[in-house]
Short mmCIF file of C-alpha atoms in Angstrom, two decimals:
data_model
loop_
_atom_site.label_atom_id
_atom_site.label_comp_id
_atom_site.label_asym_id
_atom_site.label_seq_id
_atom_site.Cartn_x
_atom_site.Cartn_y
_atom_site.Cartn_z
CA UNK A 819 -5.22 1.34 22.68
CA UNK A 820 -7.76 2.75 20.23
CA UNK A 821 -6.50 2.81 16.65
CA UNK A 822 -8.02 4.62 13.66
CA UNK A 823 -7.60 3.11 10.19
CA UNK A 824 -8.59 5.25 7.21
CA UNK A 825 -9.22 3.48 3.92
CA UNK A 826 -10.16 0.41 5.94
CA UNK A 827 -12.10 -1.14 3.06
CA UNK A 828 -9.02 -1.56 0.84
CA UNK A 829 -6.93 -4.69 0.45
CA UNK A 830 -4.39 -3.62 3.08
CA UNK A 831 -6.95 -1.93 5.30
CA UNK A 832 -9.18 -4.99 5.68
CA UNK A 833 -6.30 -7.21 6.69
CA UNK A 834 -4.87 -4.57 9.00
CA UNK A 835 -8.24 -4.33 10.77
CA UNK A 836 -8.23 -8.10 11.29
CA UNK A 837 -4.59 -8.18 12.45
CA UNK A 838 -5.02 -5.42 15.02
CA UNK A 839 -8.34 -6.80 16.28
CA UNK A 840 -6.68 -10.21 16.70
CA UNK A 841 -4.08 -8.51 18.91
CA UNK A 842 -6.89 -7.22 21.13
CA UNK A 843 -6.68 -3.61 19.97
CA UNK A 844 -9.78 -1.44 19.73
CA UNK A 845 -10.09 -0.41 16.08
CA UNK A 846 -12.12 2.33 14.42
CA UNK A 847 -12.34 1.47 10.71
CA UNK A 848 -13.26 4.37 8.41
CA UNK A 849 -13.98 4.28 4.69
CA UNK A 850 -16.06 6.23 2.19
CA UNK A 851 -18.02 3.03 1.52
CA UNK A 852 -20.32 1.17 3.90
CA UNK A 853 -18.00 -1.44 5.40
CA UNK A 854 -20.91 -3.41 6.85
CA UNK A 855 -21.73 -4.52 3.30
CA UNK A 856 -18.24 -5.63 2.31
CA UNK A 857 -16.45 -7.17 5.31
CA UNK A 858 -17.33 -8.96 8.53
CA UNK A 859 -16.84 -6.93 11.68
CA UNK A 860 -14.44 -8.56 14.15
CA UNK A 861 -14.73 -7.99 17.88
CA UNK A 862 -13.27 -4.69 19.16
CA UNK A 863 -13.98 -3.00 15.79
CA UNK A 864 -16.26 -0.05 15.05
CA UNK A 865 -17.16 0.83 11.45
CA UNK A 866 -17.57 4.49 10.49
CA UNK A 867 -18.46 5.84 7.07
CA UNK A 868 -16.71 9.09 6.23
CA UNK A 869 -14.07 10.91 4.21
CA UNK A 870 -10.69 12.26 5.26
CA UNK A 871 -11.40 15.19 2.93
CA UNK A 872 -13.87 16.47 5.55
CA UNK A 873 -11.91 17.96 8.45
CA UNK A 874 -14.91 18.02 10.79
CA UNK A 875 -15.43 14.28 10.26
CA UNK A 876 -11.77 13.56 10.97
CA UNK A 877 -11.86 15.59 14.19
CA UNK A 878 -15.14 14.00 15.26
CA UNK A 879 -14.03 10.40 14.84
CA UNK A 880 -10.78 11.02 16.73
CA UNK A 881 -12.52 12.81 19.61
CA UNK A 882 -15.54 10.50 19.83
CA UNK A 883 -13.50 7.31 19.95
CA UNK A 884 -10.50 8.73 21.84
CA UNK A 885 -8.11 7.58 19.15
CA UNK A 886 -4.45 7.24 20.16
CA UNK A 887 -2.82 6.03 16.94
CA UNK A 888 -3.64 6.43 13.23
CA UNK A 889 -2.96 4.30 10.16
CA UNK A 890 -3.75 6.60 7.23
CA UNK A 891 -4.36 4.39 4.19
CA UNK A 892 -7.27 6.27 2.63
CA UNK A 893 -6.57 7.53 -0.89
CA UNK A 894 -7.91 7.79 -4.43
CA UNK A 895 -5.95 5.40 -6.65
CA UNK A 896 -3.75 6.30 -9.58
CA UNK A 897 -5.92 5.86 -12.68
CA UNK A 898 -8.94 7.57 -11.12
CA UNK A 899 -6.69 10.38 -9.90
CA UNK A 900 -5.59 11.02 -13.48
CA UNK A 901 -9.18 11.40 -14.65
CA UNK A 902 -10.36 13.46 -11.66
CA UNK A 903 -7.36 15.36 -10.35
CA UNK A 904 -9.41 17.85 -8.31
CA UNK A 905 -11.15 15.18 -6.24
CA UNK A 906 -7.83 13.36 -5.93
CA UNK A 907 -6.36 16.55 -4.47
CA UNK A 908 -9.19 16.79 -1.95
CA UNK A 909 -8.73 13.20 -0.77
CA UNK A 910 -5.03 12.48 -1.21
CA UNK A 911 -3.57 15.91 -0.44
CA UNK A 912 -6.11 17.78 1.68
CA UNK A 913 -7.19 14.53 3.34
CA UNK A 914 -3.63 13.81 4.47
CA UNK A 915 -3.27 17.38 5.72
CA UNK A 916 -6.53 16.97 7.66
CA UNK A 917 -5.29 13.79 9.34
CA UNK A 918 -1.99 15.39 10.32
CA UNK A 919 -3.48 18.66 11.55
CA UNK A 920 -6.19 16.85 13.51
CA UNK A 921 -3.45 14.73 15.07
CA UNK A 922 -1.60 17.88 16.12
CA UNK A 923 -4.71 19.53 17.54
CA UNK A 924 -5.89 16.47 19.46
CA UNK A 925 -2.52 15.20 20.63
CA UNK A 926 -2.14 12.03 18.57
CA UNK A 927 1.43 10.83 19.01
CA UNK A 928 1.92 8.45 16.08
CA UNK A 929 0.65 8.42 12.48
CA UNK A 930 1.37 5.96 9.67
CA UNK A 931 1.10 7.07 6.04
CA UNK A 932 0.78 4.73 3.05
CA UNK A 933 2.94 6.06 0.22
CA UNK A 934 3.82 4.53 -3.13
CA UNK A 935 6.62 3.75 -5.55
CA UNK A 936 4.67 6.09 -7.83
CA UNK A 937 6.53 8.97 -6.15
CA UNK A 938 9.60 8.06 -8.23
CA UNK A 939 8.19 8.25 -11.75
CA UNK A 940 10.24 6.84 -14.61
CA UNK A 941 13.35 9.02 -14.63
CA UNK A 942 15.48 6.90 -12.30
CA UNK A 943 18.65 4.86 -12.28
CA UNK A 944 18.74 1.08 -12.54
CA UNK A 945 18.03 0.59 -8.82
CA UNK A 946 15.31 2.57 -7.05
CA UNK A 947 16.10 2.91 -3.35
CA UNK A 948 15.41 5.37 -0.55
CA UNK A 949 18.03 7.77 -1.91
CA UNK A 950 16.68 7.93 -5.48
CA UNK A 951 15.46 11.37 -6.54
CA UNK A 952 11.65 11.44 -6.66
CA UNK A 953 10.13 12.94 -9.82
CA UNK A 954 6.56 11.60 -10.07
CA UNK A 955 4.94 11.73 -13.49
CA UNK A 956 1.34 11.08 -12.37
CA UNK A 957 -0.97 13.13 -10.17
CA UNK A 958 -1.33 10.25 -7.71
CA UNK A 959 2.43 10.06 -7.19
CA UNK A 960 2.61 13.82 -6.74
CA UNK A 961 -0.03 13.65 -4.01
CA UNK A 962 1.80 10.85 -2.24
CA UNK A 963 5.06 12.79 -2.41
CA UNK A 964 3.28 15.73 -0.80
CA UNK A 965 2.13 13.44 2.01
CA UNK A 966 5.70 12.32 2.64
CA UNK A 967 6.95 15.89 2.70
CA UNK A 968 4.30 17.38 4.93
CA UNK A 969 4.57 14.41 7.30
CA UNK A 970 8.30 15.00 7.53
CA UNK A 971 7.56 18.65 8.37
CA UNK A 972 5.08 17.72 11.12
CA UNK A 973 7.67 15.35 12.56
CA UNK A 974 10.35 18.06 12.65
CA UNK A 975 8.07 20.95 13.69
CA UNK A 976 5.74 19.32 16.21
CA UNK A 977 7.43 16.05 17.18
CA UNK A 978 4.70 13.91 15.60
CA UNK A 979 5.97 10.34 15.24
CA UNK A 980 5.18 10.15 11.52
CA UNK A 981 6.24 6.97 9.73
CA UNK A 982 5.56 5.94 6.13
CA UNK A 983 6.14 3.13 3.66
CA UNK A 984 6.28 3.20 -0.12
CA UNK A 985 4.44 0.14 -1.39
CA UNK A 986 5.07 -1.27 -4.88
CA UNK A 987 2.37 -3.15 -6.84
CA UNK A 988 0.04 -4.79 -4.32
CA UNK A 989 -0.62 -8.48 -4.90
CA UNK A 990 -3.77 -10.15 -3.61
CA UNK A 991 -6.78 -11.95 -5.08
CA UNK A 992 -9.31 -9.43 -6.33
CA UNK A 993 -6.85 -6.60 -7.02
CA UNK A 994 -8.10 -5.05 -10.24
CA UNK A 995 -6.31 -1.71 -10.38
CA UNK A 996 -5.88 -0.64 -14.00
CA UNK A 997 -2.45 -1.55 -15.30
CA UNK A 998 -1.84 -4.22 -12.65
CA UNK A 999 -1.88 -7.28 -14.88
CA UNK A 1000 -0.38 -9.86 -12.52
CA UNK A 1001 -3.11 -10.71 -9.95
CA UNK A 1002 -5.69 -11.81 -12.52
CA UNK A 1003 -3.08 -13.83 -14.42
CA UNK A 1004 -2.31 -15.82 -11.27
CA UNK A 1005 -5.98 -16.25 -10.39
CA UNK A 1006 -6.83 -17.55 -13.88
CA UNK A 1007 -4.00 -20.08 -13.70
CA UNK A 1008 -5.19 -21.37 -10.32
CA UNK A 1009 -8.78 -21.62 -11.55
CA UNK A 1010 -7.76 -23.45 -14.74
CA UNK A 1011 -8.80 -20.65 -17.08
CA UNK A 1012 -6.99 -19.42 -20.17
CA UNK A 1013 -5.82 -15.86 -19.60
CA UNK A 1014 -6.08 -12.80 -21.82
CA UNK A 1015 -3.47 -10.34 -20.53
CA UNK A 1016 -4.09 -6.61 -20.75
CA UNK A 1017 -0.33 -6.33 -21.11
CA UNK A 1018 2.62 -7.19 -23.31
CA UNK A 1019 5.14 -9.95 -22.52
CA UNK A 1020 7.68 -7.27 -21.60
CA UNK A 1021 5.49 -5.39 -19.11
CA UNK A 1022 7.20 -5.23 -15.71
CA UNK A 1023 5.98 -5.22 -12.12
CA UNK A 1024 7.47 -4.82 -8.64
CA UNK A 1025 5.36 -7.08 -6.44
CA UNK A 1026 4.48 -7.10 -2.74
CA UNK A 1027 1.96 -9.57 -1.35
CA UNK A 1028 -0.64 -7.93 0.86
CA UNK A 1029 0.27 -10.12 3.84
CA UNK A 1030 3.82 -8.77 3.76
CA UNK A 1031 2.47 -5.23 3.36
CA UNK A 1032 0.43 -5.61 6.54
CA UNK A 1033 3.30 -7.22 8.43
CA UNK A 1034 5.74 -4.52 7.33
CA UNK A 1035 3.29 -1.80 8.31
CA UNK A 1036 2.92 -3.22 11.81
CA UNK A 1037 6.66 -3.80 12.17
CA UNK A 1038 7.65 -0.23 11.34
CA UNK A 1039 5.00 1.18 13.68
CA UNK A 1040 6.05 -1.08 16.54
CA UNK A 1041 9.79 -0.53 16.11
CA UNK A 1042 11.52 1.71 18.64
CA UNK A 1043 12.19 5.28 17.52
CA UNK A 1044 15.93 4.60 17.53
CA UNK A 1045 15.45 1.94 14.84
CA UNK A 1046 13.44 4.25 12.56
CA UNK A 1047 15.74 7.21 11.83
CA UNK A 1048 14.16 7.81 8.43
CA UNK A 1049 10.66 9.16 7.90
CA UNK A 1050 9.82 7.04 4.83
CA UNK A 1051 11.04 3.63 3.66
CA UNK A 1052 10.63 1.52 0.55
CA UNK A 1053 9.00 -1.84 1.26
CA UNK A 1054 9.57 -4.63 -1.23
CA UNK A 1055 8.55 -8.24 -1.58
CA UNK A 1056 10.19 -9.41 -4.79
CA UNK A 1057 12.86 -6.77 -5.29
CA UNK A 1058 13.76 -7.48 -8.92
CA UNK A 1059 11.09 -6.42 -11.39
CA UNK A 1060 9.20 -9.32 -13.01
CA UNK A 1061 8.02 -9.36 -16.61
CA UNK A 1062 4.67 -10.78 -17.69
CA UNK A 1063 6.55 -13.44 -19.65
CA UNK A 1064 8.48 -14.48 -16.53
CA UNK A 1065 5.23 -14.67 -14.57
CA UNK A 1066 3.67 -16.80 -17.31
CA UNK A 1067 6.64 -19.19 -17.25
CA UNK A 1068 6.41 -19.59 -13.47
CA UNK A 1069 2.70 -20.34 -13.72
CA UNK A 1070 3.15 -22.86 -16.53
CA UNK A 1071 5.67 -24.73 -14.37
CA UNK A 1072 2.95 -25.06 -11.73
CA UNK A 1073 -0.02 -25.42 -14.11
CA UNK A 1074 1.24 -26.97 -17.39
CA UNK A 1075 -2.07 -26.45 -19.26
CA UNK A 1076 -2.13 -22.72 -18.57
CA UNK A 1077 -2.06 -20.41 -21.60
CA UNK A 1078 -1.76 -16.64 -22.02
CA UNK A 1079 -2.75 -14.40 -24.93
CA UNK A 1080 -1.25 -10.92 -24.82
CA UNK A 1081 -3.32 -7.94 -25.95
CA UNK A 1082 -0.24 -5.87 -26.78
CA UNK A 1083 3.08 -6.71 -28.39
CA UNK A 1084 5.08 -3.95 -26.76
CA UNK A 1085 4.57 -2.41 -23.37
CA UNK A 1086 5.99 0.52 -21.42
CA UNK A 1087 9.58 -0.05 -20.40
CA UNK A 1088 10.50 0.69 -16.83
CA UNK A 1089 13.78 2.56 -16.50
CA UNK A 1090 14.84 0.50 -13.49
CA UNK A 1091 15.08 -3.21 -12.73
CA UNK A 1092 15.08 -3.33 -8.92
CA UNK A 1093 12.92 -1.75 -6.20
CA UNK A 1094 15.21 -1.87 -3.18
CA UNK A 1095 14.18 -1.84 0.48
CA UNK A 1096 17.75 -2.03 1.79
CA UNK A 1097 17.24 0.74 4.36
CA UNK A 1098 14.24 -0.99 5.94
CA UNK A 1099 16.28 -4.17 6.14
CA UNK A 1100 19.21 -2.33 7.70
CA UNK A 1101 17.35 -0.08 10.15
CA UNK A 1102 14.50 -2.16 11.55
CA UNK A 1103 15.21 -5.64 10.26
CA UNK A 1104 12.57 -5.96 7.55
CA UNK A 1105 12.46 -9.31 5.73
CA UNK A 1106 9.59 -10.25 3.39
CA UNK A 1107 8.19 -13.74 3.71
CA UNK A 1108 7.05 -13.85 0.07
CA UNK A 1109 10.17 -12.92 -1.88
CA UNK A 1110 10.00 -14.98 -5.10
CA UNK A 1111 7.41 -15.97 -7.70
CA UNK A 1112 6.88 -19.51 -6.41
CA UNK A 1113 6.07 -18.22 -2.92
CA UNK A 1114 3.79 -15.58 -4.42
CA UNK A 1115 1.82 -18.14 -6.42
CA UNK A 1116 1.57 -20.39 -3.36
CA UNK A 1117 0.19 -17.47 -1.34
CA UNK A 1118 -2.53 -16.96 -3.96
CA UNK A 1119 -3.35 -20.68 -3.79
CA UNK A 1120 -3.74 -20.45 -0.02
CA UNK A 1121 -5.96 -17.40 -0.39
CA UNK A 1122 -8.12 -19.23 -2.95
CA UNK A 1123 -8.63 -22.19 -0.60
CA UNK A 1124 -9.78 -20.01 2.33
#
């Protein structure tokens, strides 16, 4: 099977390329950046530079490589989307529409879409689950919510097997998305460096290690249709939100000399305390492997040693 991955240069995309290539799949990896300069090319993998915002490029790559399945990860991230909403619309909204319409035209049967907990915003109850009303407050979240909705429409109207996951904060070495304070804190502790946190002790995060993100993505796409009655699912690693102070304490237990200086005294307060993936667990048997802070820190240590 030939599989197209958009956004293949991202943290999830790179690992998804490797995972599918290791399974013997033929992979076409597309990104706006030159992937030859950033990652090694496994066997069975073709790199293409291009943008999902360009419909002709999307059609060309699908036709040229006879793509049968698509993992649509390509997107402009949250902070950049806030500063350049028009380009974000072209990539995150029009780009998703291009992928779905090209799939309809060329007979692609199955498409995966990477969504985000950012579709919920802040006006929620204590537990955010798949039934929580989505009221995104940022442009990025609004674009992701559009992707969920239009994918649901393509599934109902044309029978496209559209499946999506809402990821929380992605955890992996090298993640430097603005506002995501946790990855660098863990890396500094492992490397024996004092840490200056661009956060307050009360800042909260819902964390998912990238290895679980990749595994969950493959599991939902490989599950039988009967086990995936919903179009979109939350995917969680550590379901209860973790404060920066709790993360610091867990790191100090492992690395007693580790110290943190906080740049802010008070941070934004999330209006919920748990990001629940109960429907994924119920419907297709999802279980994260990295579901507490100690396992998360150990995963970073393994990554650092590789």
